[in-house]
Coordinates of C-alpha atoms in Angstrom, one line a residue:
Chain A
M1 CA 36.7 -32.4 37.2
A2 CA 38.1 -33.5 40.5
G3 CA 41.6 -34.5 40.4
T4 CA 42.5 -31.4 37.9
D5 CA 40.9 -29.5 40.2
R6 CA 43.1 -30.2 43.3
T7 CA 46.1 -30.2 41.2
Q8 CA 45.8 -26.7 40.1
S9 CA 45.5 -25.7 43.9
L10 CA 48.2 -28.3 44.6
I11 CA 50.6 -26.5 41.9
L12 CA 49.5 -22.1 42.9
G13 CA 52.2 -20.2 44.4
G14 CA 55.3 -22.7 44.7
P15 CA 58.5 -22.3 43.9
A16 CA 60.3 -21.3 40.6
F17 CA 63.2 -24.3 39.5
V18 CA 65.5 -22.8 37.6
L19 CA 67.2 -25.3 34.9
A20 CA 70.8 -23.8 34.5
R21 CA 72.0 -25.1 30.8
P22 CA 70.3 -27.9 30.8
Q23 CA 72.1 -31.0 28.6
L24 CA 69.8 -33.6 27.6
G25 CA 65.9 -33.7 27.4
E26 CA 65.4 -36.4 29.3
N27 CA 66.2 -34.8 32.2
I28 CA 64.0 -31.7 31.8
G29 CA 61.3 -34.2 31.4
S30 CA 62.0 -36.0 34.6
A31 CA 62.3 -33.1 36.4
A32 CA 59.0 -31.6 35.3
R33 CA 57.3 -35.1 36.5
A34 CA 59.4 -34.6 39.5
M35 CA 58.2 -31.2 40.4
L36 CA 54.1 -31.7 39.5
N37 CA 54.5 -34.9 42.0
F38 CA 55.2 -32.9 44.2
G39 CA 52.5 -29.7 43.2
L40 CA 55.8 -27.8 41.7
S41 CA 55.1 -25.7 38.0
D42 CA 56.9 -23.0 37.6
L43 CA 59.5 -24.6 34.8
R44 CA 62.6 -22.2 33.9
L45 CA 65.1 -23.7 31.4
V46 CA 68.7 -21.0 30.8
E47 CA 69.4 -22.4 26.9
P48 CA 68.7 -25.9 27.2
R49 CA 71.4 -27.4 25.2
Q50 CA 68.9 -29.4 22.9
G51 CA 66.1 -26.2 22.6
W52 CA 62.7 -26.2 23.4
P53 CA 60.4 -27.8 23.3
N54 CA 62.2 -31.2 23.3
E55 CA 60.7 -34.9 22.6
K56 CA 62.7 -37.3 25.3
A57 CA 61.4 -34.3 27.8
I58 CA 58.2 -35.0 26.9
A59 CA 58.3 -38.4 26.7
S60 CA 60.5 -39.2 30.3
S61 CA 57.1 -36.7 31.7
S62 CA 54.8 -39.0 32.1
G63 CA 52.3 -36.7 31.1
A64 CA 53.3 -33.1 33.3
E65 CA 52.3 -31.1 31.4
A66 CA 50.7 -28.7 34.1
V67 CA 54.7 -27.9 33.7
T68 CA 56.2 -28.7 30.3
D69 CA 53.7 -26.5 29.2
G70 CA 54.1 -23.8 30.7
A71 CA 58.1 -23.7 30.4
R72 CA 59.6 -20.3 29.6
V73 CA 63.2 -20.4 28.6
Y74 CA 65.4 -17.7 28.6
G75 CA 68.6 -16.9 27.7
S76 CA 70.6 -15.9 30.9
T77 CA 70.4 -17.4 34.1
A78 CA 70.6 -13.5 35.3
D79 CA 67.1 -12.9 33.2
A80 CA 65.6 -16.2 34.5
I81 CA 65.3 -15.0 38.3
A82 CA 65.4 -11.5 38.0
D83 CA 61.5 -11.5 39.7
L84 CA 62.8 -13.3 42.2
Q85 CA 64.1 -12.2 45.5
F86 CA 65.7 -14.9 47.0
V87 CA 67.5 -18.0 44.8
Y88 CA 68.8 -20.1 46.2
A89 CA 71.9 -22.7 44.7
A90 CA 71.2 -26.8 44.3
S91 CA 75.3 -27.4 44.6
A92 CA 77.7 -28.9 46.4
R93 CA 79.0 -27.2 49.4
P94 CA 81.1 -24.6 48.2
R95 CA 85.2 -24.4 49.0
D96 CA 85.9 -20.7 48.1
M97 CA 83.0 -19.1 49.0
A98 CA 81.5 -17.7 52.1
K99 CA 78.2 -19.3 51.6
T100 CA 75.1 -20.2 53.9
V101 CA 75.1 -24.2 53.1
L102 CA 71.2 -25.1 53.5
T103 CA 70.0 -29.4 53.5
A104 CA 67.5 -29.6 51.4
E105 CA 64.7 -29.8 54.5
E106 CA 66.2 -26.6 56.1
G107 CA 65.9 -25.4 52.1
A108 CA 62.7 -26.2 51.9
K109 CA 61.2 -24.7 54.5
R110 CA 62.7 -21.6 54.2
L111 CA 61.8 -21.7 50.7
R112 CA 58.0 -22.5 53.0
A113 CA 58.2 -19.0 54.5
H114 CA 59.5 -17.2 51.8
V115 CA 55.9 -18.2 50.0
A116 CA 53.8 -18.0 53.4
K117 CA 55.1 -13.9 53.3
G118 CA 54.3 -13.4 49.5
E119 CA 57.8 -13.2 48.7
A120 CA 59.2 -14.9 44.7
A121 CA 61.8 -17.6 46.1
G122 CA 63.8 -20.2 43.5
V123 CA 66.4 -22.9 43.0
L124 CA 68.3 -22.4 41.2
F125 CA 69.9 -26.1 38.9
G126 CA 73.3 -26.1 37.0
P127 CA 73.9 -28.6 34.4
E128 CA 75.1 -32.3 34.8
R129 CA 78.0 -32.5 34.5
T130 CA 79.1 -29.0 35.5
G131 CA 77.2 -28.1 38.1
L132 CA 76.6 -24.1 38.6
H133 CA 78.8 -21.4 38.1
N134 CA 81.0 -20.1 40.8
D135 CA 79.1 -16.4 39.5
E136 CA 75.8 -17.7 40.2
L137 CA 76.4 -19.4 43.4
A138 CA 77.5 -16.1 43.6
I139 CA 74.0 -14.5 43.1
S140 CA 72.0 -16.6 45.4
D141 CA 71.1 -16.2 48.2
A142 CA 72.7 -19.8 50.0
V143 CA 73.6 -23.4 48.8
I144 CA 71.0 -25.8 49.4
A145 CA 73.6 -29.1 49.5
I146 CA 72.2 -32.3 49.0
P147 CA 73.9 -34.4 51.8
A148 CA 75.0 -37.6 49.9
N149 CA 77.5 -40.9 50.2
P150 CA 80.7 -38.5 50.0
G151 CA 82.5 -40.9 48.3
F152 CA 80.0 -41.0 45.2
A153 CA 78.2 -37.9 45.7
S154 CA 76.6 -37.2 42.6
L155 CA 73.1 -36.3 41.8
N156 CA 71.3 -36.7 39.1
L157 CA 69.5 -33.5 38.0
A158 CA 66.3 -34.6 38.0
H159 CA 66.7 -36.5 41.4
A160 CA 68.0 -33.0 42.8
V161 CA 65.3 -31.7 41.1
L162 CA 63.0 -34.3 43.0
L163 CA 64.8 -34.3 46.5
I164 CA 63.6 -30.4 47.2
G165 CA 60.4 -31.1 45.7
Y166 CA 59.6 -33.8 48.3
E167 CA 61.4 -31.6 51.3
W168 CA 58.7 -28.9 49.9
F169 CA 55.5 -30.9 49.3
R170 CA 56.5 -32.6 53.2
H171 CA 56.5 -29.4 55.0
G172 CA 53.8 -28.1 53.7
D173 CA 50.0 -28.2 54.6
Q174 CA 48.5 -30.8 52.9
P175 CA 47.3 -33.7 55.7
S176 CA 49.4 -36.5 53.1
S177 CA 52.7 -34.5 54.5
R178 CA 51.2 -34.3 58.3
G179 CA 53.1 -36.7 60.2
P180 CA 53.2 -39.7 61.1
V181 CA 49.7 -41.9 59.9
R182 CA 49.8 -44.9 61.5
R183 CA 47.0 -47.8 60.1
R184 CA 45.2 -45.6 60.0
G185 CA 41.8 -46.7 58.0
R186 CA 43.0 -50.1 59.5
H187 CA 40.4 -50.9 62.1
S188 CA 36.7 -49.6 61.2
G189 CA 36.2 -53.2 61.7
K190 CA 38.2 -54.3 64.6
A191 CA 37.0 -57.6 66.5
S192 CA 35.8 -56.9 69.6
S193 CA 37.9 -58.3 72.7
K194 CA 34.8 -61.1 73.2
E195 CA 35.2 -62.1 69.0
V196 CA 39.0 -62.4 70.1
M197 CA 38.8 -64.0 73.0
D198 CA 35.7 -66.3 71.9
M199 CA 38.0 -67.4 68.6
F200 CA 40.8 -67.9 71.4
L201 CA 38.8 -70.8 73.1
H202 CA 37.5 -72.5 70.4
L203 CA 41.2 -72.6 69.5
E204 CA 42.7 -73.3 72.7
S205 CA 39.7 -76.4 72.8
E206 CA 40.5 -77.5 70.0
L207 CA 44.9 -77.6 71.0
D208 CA 43.5 -79.4 73.7
A209 CA 41.4 -82.0 72.1
A210 CA 44.4 -82.4 69.1
G211 CA 47.4 -83.2 72.5
F212 CA 48.4 -80.6 71.6
F213 CA 49.3 -78.8 75.0
W214 CA 52.0 -80.9 76.3
P215 CA 53.8 -81.1 78.9
N216 CA 50.6 -79.9 80.7
E217 CA 52.4 -77.9 83.0
K218 CA 53.5 -75.5 79.9
A219 CA 49.9 -75.2 78.6
Q220 CA 49.1 -71.3 80.6
R221 CA 52.6 -69.9 79.3
M222 CA 51.3 -71.8 75.3
T223 CA 48.6 -70.4 75.9
R224 CA 49.9 -66.7 76.5
N225 CA 52.3 -67.1 73.5
I226 CA 49.7 -68.0 71.3
R227 CA 46.9 -64.8 72.2
N228 CA 49.8 -62.8 72.1
M229 CA 50.9 -63.8 69.3
F230 CA 47.7 -63.6 67.7
Q231 CA 46.8 -60.3 69.5
R232 CA 49.2 -58.1 67.8
A233 CA 47.5 -59.2 63.9
S234 CA 44.8 -56.5 65.7
L235 CA 42.7 -58.4 63.9
S236 CA 39.3 -56.8 62.5
E237 CA 36.0 -58.9 62.6
Q238 CA 36.4 -60.7 59.1
D239 CA 39.5 -61.4 60.5
V240 CA 38.0 -63.4 63.3
R241 CA 35.6 -65.0 61.0
T242 CA 38.7 -66.7 58.6
L243 CA 40.1 -67.5 61.6
R244 CA 37.2 -69.9 63.0
G245 CA 37.2 -70.6 59.6
I246 CA 40.1 -71.6 59.5
I247 CA 40.0 -74.1 62.9
K248 CA 36.6 -75.4 62.4
A249 CA 38.6 -76.7 58.7
L250 CA 41.4 -77.7 60.0
A251 CA 40.0 -79.7 62.7
E252 CA 38.0 -81.2 61.3
G253 CA 38.6 -81.8 57.4
S254 CA 37.2 -82.7 54.5
P255 CA 35.3 -86.0 54.2
K256 CA 37.9 -87.7 52.3
R257 CA 40.5 -87.2 55.0
K258 CA 38.2 -88.8 57.7
R259 CA 40.5 -91.7 57.5
T260 CA 37.7 -94.1 58.3
Chain B
M1 CA 92.1 -44.9 47.9
A2 CA 90.6 -42.9 50.4
G3 CA 87.7 -42.2 48.1
T4 CA 87.0 -45.6 47.5
D5 CA 87.5 -47.3 51.4
R6 CA 84.8 -44.7 52.8
T7 CA 82.2 -45.8 50.3
Q8 CA 83.4 -49.2 50.9
S9 CA 82.7 -48.2 54.4
L10 CA 79.2 -46.5 54.4
I11 CA 77.8 -49.6 52.4
L12 CA 78.7 -51.9 54.9
G13 CA 74.8 -53.2 56.0
G14 CA 72.3 -51.5 54.5
P15 CA 69.1 -53.2 53.5
A16 CA 68.7 -54.7 50.1
F17 CA 66.2 -52.7 47.2
V18 CA 64.3 -55.6 45.7
L19 CA 62.7 -54.2 42.1
A20 CA 60.0 -56.6 41.1
R21 CA 59.9 -57.6 37.4
P22 CA 61.3 -53.6 36.4
Q23 CA 60.6 -53.0 32.7
L24 CA 63.2 -50.4 32.1
G25 CA 66.8 -51.1 32.0
E26 CA 67.8 -47.0 32.7
N27 CA 65.4 -47.2 35.4
I28 CA 67.5 -50.1 37.4
G29 CA 70.5 -47.9 36.5
S30 CA 68.8 -44.6 37.4
A31 CA 68.1 -46.6 40.9
A32 CA 71.4 -48.3 41.4
R33 CA 72.7 -44.5 41.0
A34 CA 70.8 -43.4 43.4
M35 CA 71.3 -46.2 45.6
L36 CA 75.0 -45.6 45.8
N37 CA 74.2 -41.7 46.3
F38 CA 73.0 -42.9 49.6
G39 CA 75.2 -45.3 50.9
L40 CA 73.3 -48.5 49.8
S41 CA 74.2 -51.3 47.7
D42 CA 72.0 -54.2 48.0
L43 CA 70.5 -54.6 44.5
R44 CA 68.6 -57.3 44.2
L45 CA 66.7 -57.5 40.9
V46 CA 63.1 -60.4 40.3
E47 CA 63.0 -61.3 36.3
P48 CA 64.3 -57.9 35.1
R49 CA 61.5 -57.5 31.8
Q50 CA 65.7 -56.7 29.6
G51 CA 67.1 -58.9 31.1
W52 CA 70.7 -58.4 32.8
P53 CA 73.6 -56.9 32.9
N54 CA 72.1 -54.7 30.9
E55 CA 74.0 -51.9 28.9
K56 CA 71.4 -49.0 29.5
A57 CA 71.5 -49.5 33.3
I58 CA 74.4 -50.0 33.3
A59 CA 75.0 -46.4 31.3
S60 CA 72.2 -44.5 33.4
S61 CA 73.8 -46.2 36.4
S62 CA 76.6 -43.5 36.5
G63 CA 79.7 -45.8 37.0
A64 CA 77.4 -47.1 40.4
E65 CA 79.5 -50.9 39.8
A66 CA 79.4 -51.2 43.9
V67 CA 76.1 -51.4 43.5
T68 CA 75.8 -53.2 39.2
D69 CA 78.5 -54.9 40.3
G70 CA 76.9 -56.8 42.4
A71 CA 73.7 -57.1 41.8
R72 CA 71.8 -60.1 42.4
V73 CA 68.9 -61.8 40.0
Y74 CA 66.2 -64.2 41.2
G75 CA 62.9 -65.8 39.5
S76 CA 60.4 -64.9 42.1
T77 CA 60.0 -61.7 44.7
A78 CA 59.7 -65.1 47.4
D79 CA 63.2 -66.2 46.7
A80 CA 64.7 -62.8 46.4
I81 CA 63.4 -61.9 50.4
A82 CA 63.5 -65.7 51.2
D83 CA 66.6 -64.4 53.9
L84 CA 65.1 -61.1 54.9
Q85 CA 63.0 -60.8 58.3
F86 CA 61.3 -57.5 58.0
V87 CA 59.7 -56.3 54.0
Y88 CA 58.3 -52.9 53.4
A89 CA 56.3 -52.5 49.8
A90 CA 57.2 -49.7 48.9
S91 CA 53.5 -48.4 47.0
A92 CA 50.5 -46.4 47.4
R93 CA 48.1 -47.1 50.7
P94 CA 46.6 -50.0 50.0
R95 CA 42.6 -50.1 49.3
D96 CA 41.9 -53.3 50.8
M97 CA 43.9 -54.4 53.1
A98 CA 44.4 -53.7 56.5
K99 CA 48.5 -52.5 56.1
T100 CA 50.6 -50.7 58.1
V101 CA 51.1 -47.8 56.0
L102 CA 54.6 -45.0 57.3
T103 CA 56.3 -42.5 54.8
A104 CA 59.4 -42.4 53.5
E105 CA 60.8 -41.0 56.3
E106 CA 59.2 -43.2 59.5
G107 CA 60.0 -46.5 57.0
A108 CA 63.8 -44.8 56.6
K109 CA 63.8 -44.9 60.4
R110 CA 62.7 -48.7 60.7
L111 CA 65.0 -49.2 58.5
R112 CA 67.8 -47.6 60.1
A113 CA 66.2 -49.7 63.5
H114 CA 66.1 -53.0 62.3
V115 CA 69.9 -52.6 60.6
A116 CA 71.7 -51.5 63.9
K117 CA 69.9 -54.7 66.0
G118 CA 71.3 -57.2 63.6
E119 CA 68.3 -57.8 61.4
A120 CA 67.7 -58.1 57.7
A121 CA 65.5 -56.2 56.0
G122 CA 64.8 -54.7 52.7
V123 CA 62.4 -52.7 50.4
L124 CA 59.9 -54.2 47.6
F125 CA 59.1 -51.8 45.1
G126 CA 57.1 -52.7 42.3
P127 CA 57.7 -52.5 37.9
E128 CA 57.2 -49.2 36.6
R129 CA 53.3 -49.4 35.3
T130 CA 51.8 -52.2 37.6
G131 CA 53.1 -51.5 40.8
L132 CA 53.9 -54.5 43.1
H133 CA 51.2 -57.4 43.8
N134 CA 48.5 -57.4 46.2
D135 CA 50.1 -60.7 46.8
E136 CA 53.4 -58.9 47.5
L137 CA 52.1 -55.9 49.8
A138 CA 50.8 -58.9 51.7
I139 CA 54.3 -61.0 52.7
S140 CA 55.1 -56.9 53.3
D141 CA 55.7 -56.5 57.5
A142 CA 54.3 -52.4 56.2
V143 CA 53.9 -50.1 53.5
I144 CA 56.3 -47.3 52.6
A145 CA 54.0 -44.6 50.9
I146 CA 55.7 -41.2 49.7
P147 CA 53.4 -38.4 49.8
A148 CA 52.4 -36.9 46.9
N149 CA 50.8 -34.3 44.6
P150 CA 47.3 -36.2 45.0
G151 CA 46.5 -35.3 41.2
F152 CA 49.7 -37.2 39.8
A153 CA 51.3 -39.0 42.1
S154 CA 52.6 -41.7 41.1
L155 CA 56.4 -41.5 41.0
N156 CA 59.2 -42.6 38.3
L157 CA 61.2 -46.2 39.9
A158 CA 64.1 -44.9 40.3
H159 CA 62.8 -41.7 41.8
A160 CA 61.3 -43.6 44.5
V161 CA 64.6 -45.6 45.3
L162 CA 66.2 -42.0 45.0
L163 CA 63.1 -41.1 47.9
I164 CA 63.8 -43.9 50.5
G165 CA 67.4 -44.0 49.6
Y166 CA 67.7 -40.4 50.7
E167 CA 65.7 -40.8 53.9
W168 CA 68.0 -43.6 54.5
F169 CA 71.4 -41.5 54.8
R170 CA 69.3 -38.5 56.3
H171 CA 69.1 -40.2 59.5
G172 CA 71.8 -42.3 59.6
D173 CA 73.8 -39.6 62.5
Q174 CA 70.6 -39.5 64.5
P175 CA 70.0 -40.9 67.4
S176 CA 65.9 -41.8 65.0
S177 CA 67.9 -45.3 64.8
R178 CA 67.7 -45.6 68.5
G179 CA 64.6 -43.7 68.9
P180 CA 60.9 -44.9 69.4
V181 CA 61.1 -48.5 68.0
R182 CA 57.2 -49.8 68.4
R183 CA 58.3 -53.7 69.8
R184 CA 61.2 -53.1 70.8
G185 CA 63.3 -56.3 71.7
R186 CA 60.5 -58.6 70.2
H187 CA 62.3 -59.5 67.1
S188 CA 65.5 -60.8 68.6
G189 CA 64.6 -64.2 66.6
K190 CA 62.1 -62.2 63.6
A191 CA 61.7 -64.9 61.2
S192 CA 62.7 -65.0 57.9
S193 CA 60.5 -64.3 55.2
K194 CA 61.0 -68.0 53.7
E195 CA 60.5 -69.4 57.0
V196 CA 56.8 -67.6 57.5
M197 CA 56.2 -68.7 53.3
D198 CA 57.0 -72.4 54.4
M199 CA 54.4 -71.9 57.4
F200 CA 51.8 -70.1 54.7
L201 CA 52.0 -73.0 52.8
H202 CA 52.1 -76.5 55.1
L203 CA 48.5 -74.2 56.5
E204 CA 46.9 -73.5 52.4
S205 CA 47.9 -77.0 51.4
E206 CA 45.7 -78.6 55.1
L207 CA 42.8 -76.1 54.1
D208 CA 43.2 -77.2 50.5
A209 CA 42.9 -80.7 51.3
A210 CA 40.2 -79.5 53.9
G211 CA 38.1 -78.0 51.3
F212 CA 38.5 -74.3 53.0
F213 CA 38.9 -72.6 49.7
W214 CA 35.7 -73.4 48.1
P215 CA 33.9 -71.2 45.8
N216 CA 37.4 -72.0 44.5
E217 CA 38.1 -68.9 42.2
K218 CA 38.1 -67.5 45.7
A219 CA 40.2 -69.2 46.7
Q220 CA 43.5 -66.2 45.6
R221 CA 41.8 -64.0 47.5
M222 CA 40.8 -66.1 50.7
T223 CA 44.7 -66.6 50.5
R224 CA 45.8 -63.4 50.4
N225 CA 43.6 -61.9 53.7
I226 CA 45.1 -64.8 55.3
R227 CA 48.8 -64.9 55.0
N228 CA 48.1 -60.7 55.4
M229 CA 46.1 -60.9 58.8
F230 CA 49.5 -63.1 59.8
Q231 CA 52.0 -61.4 58.6
R232 CA 50.6 -57.6 60.3
A233 CA 51.7 -59.9 63.8
S234 CA 55.0 -60.1 62.5
L235 CA 56.2 -63.8 63.7
S236 CA 58.9 -64.8 65.1
E237 CA 60.9 -67.8 65.0
Q238 CA 59.4 -69.2 67.8
D239 CA 55.9 -68.0 66.3
V240 CA 56.3 -69.9 63.1
R241 CA 56.9 -72.5 65.0
T242 CA 54.1 -72.9 67.3
L243 CA 51.5 -71.4 64.6
R244 CA 52.8 -75.2 62.2
G245 CA 52.9 -77.1 65.4
I246 CA 49.1 -75.7 65.8
I247 CA 48.4 -76.6 62.2
K248 CA 49.7 -80.2 62.5
A249 CA 48.2 -80.2 65.4
L250 CA 44.6 -79.4 63.9
A251 CA 44.9 -80.7 61.1
E252 CA 45.7 -84.4 62.9
G253 CA 44.5 -85.1 65.4
S254 CA 44.8 -86.1 68.5
P255 CA 44.7 -90.1 68.1
K256 CA 41.6 -90.0 69.7
R257 CA 39.9 -87.5 67.5
K258 CA 40.4 -89.8 64.6
R259 CA 36.9 -91.5 64.9
T260 CA 38.3 -94.9 63.3

């Protein structure tokens, strides 16, 4: 299927995400879903407490088999990262350790640069309650610390995975992440100025007949304001037809409204 | 406590996050945690399926009482957004509706700009499986579509909340909240959702009385298209007053037009 192909092409060559001693299957599944949302598939688990495979993980992964089916389990963090050339630790800023600290965005850019050069890179995530050991921080090349509310900074494990995956995807070459796309596709049927102007004249003549432009010296300003308001809506041809139908219906009324 | 104070100062004045018809308490709690992680506290729930308060939500919120304690429940989306002047719909790119589509980053910058100007803004999230109704998209000012793997694009509800919250927080210290704001200065008096909705109901009742909605089975679609067209104009309070004047004038006509 085309959809499957696209997915497969997106998940080639991304960084490994290593979950060290995750406690809850739900979080693993939710992390797997988040990874695939952003085109990542190399999931590695170090001593998952509830074992692997895990039913709750599968349930919360929402069908992200491209990640869960290929997940690998390791007996130690060192084993899990053995083949990686660059390891980033997702963690709060370490207190007692001189360590480069990156934002998620900076970390994602580094990951992109590694992958572009064919370097094997990964991100290491600690267990839900305790986070990574200092030993694990020590063997990482840098820390990725996600900026958050200092009064409530602890992120859910899958949420941390999601945010780094999001930044990874966002800084790729995918057209969808390439930057400001404003109102794309909106204007296929954009009305011409003439169509819009004809509609204005229709509206204004009906309003004039209804005694709307009063006092008279304000008519010009009122007209300008009304035109400006509609202009902002960037009307399509269909919109103009709809508006003309509205003007006609309101001005003429239904037979039963003509209070004869 | 210092921590509490800092939290309180961070959560002042952020946008509202409105969850429409959320199905699972866990997701509400996880969304609440994600909001507080990024300094947001105004959580609004429209008809939460499992009721509110909800035990599972509290459990998965990891102590984000600053959000869960203050969450408000509404009977309809219109009620939940009534006081908001700018509503952004978190959604996939809409297919059949002309709508401004923003990335999460662009959306967050807009939210910062609104809040900086004292404008009431919020983000609307749909239910887990089905997403927002087209009617809800129609009454939103723009869509925030999070770029993701086209082969596996469906994000968990709390994950969508997290990503927009993250972008909100990330752009806090930057001049982005001061930066390019299209239509700057125009919206000092942006109409609230309730004012706009009341105008829609006025227009639609007059159109209905005039026999405009024919054939009947198309009425819903026609209504949605009309609402969407006006929503794009980003109406001010004055615009709404003008439109109501127009509707009234056209529907009633002047004395001389009443062909009695």
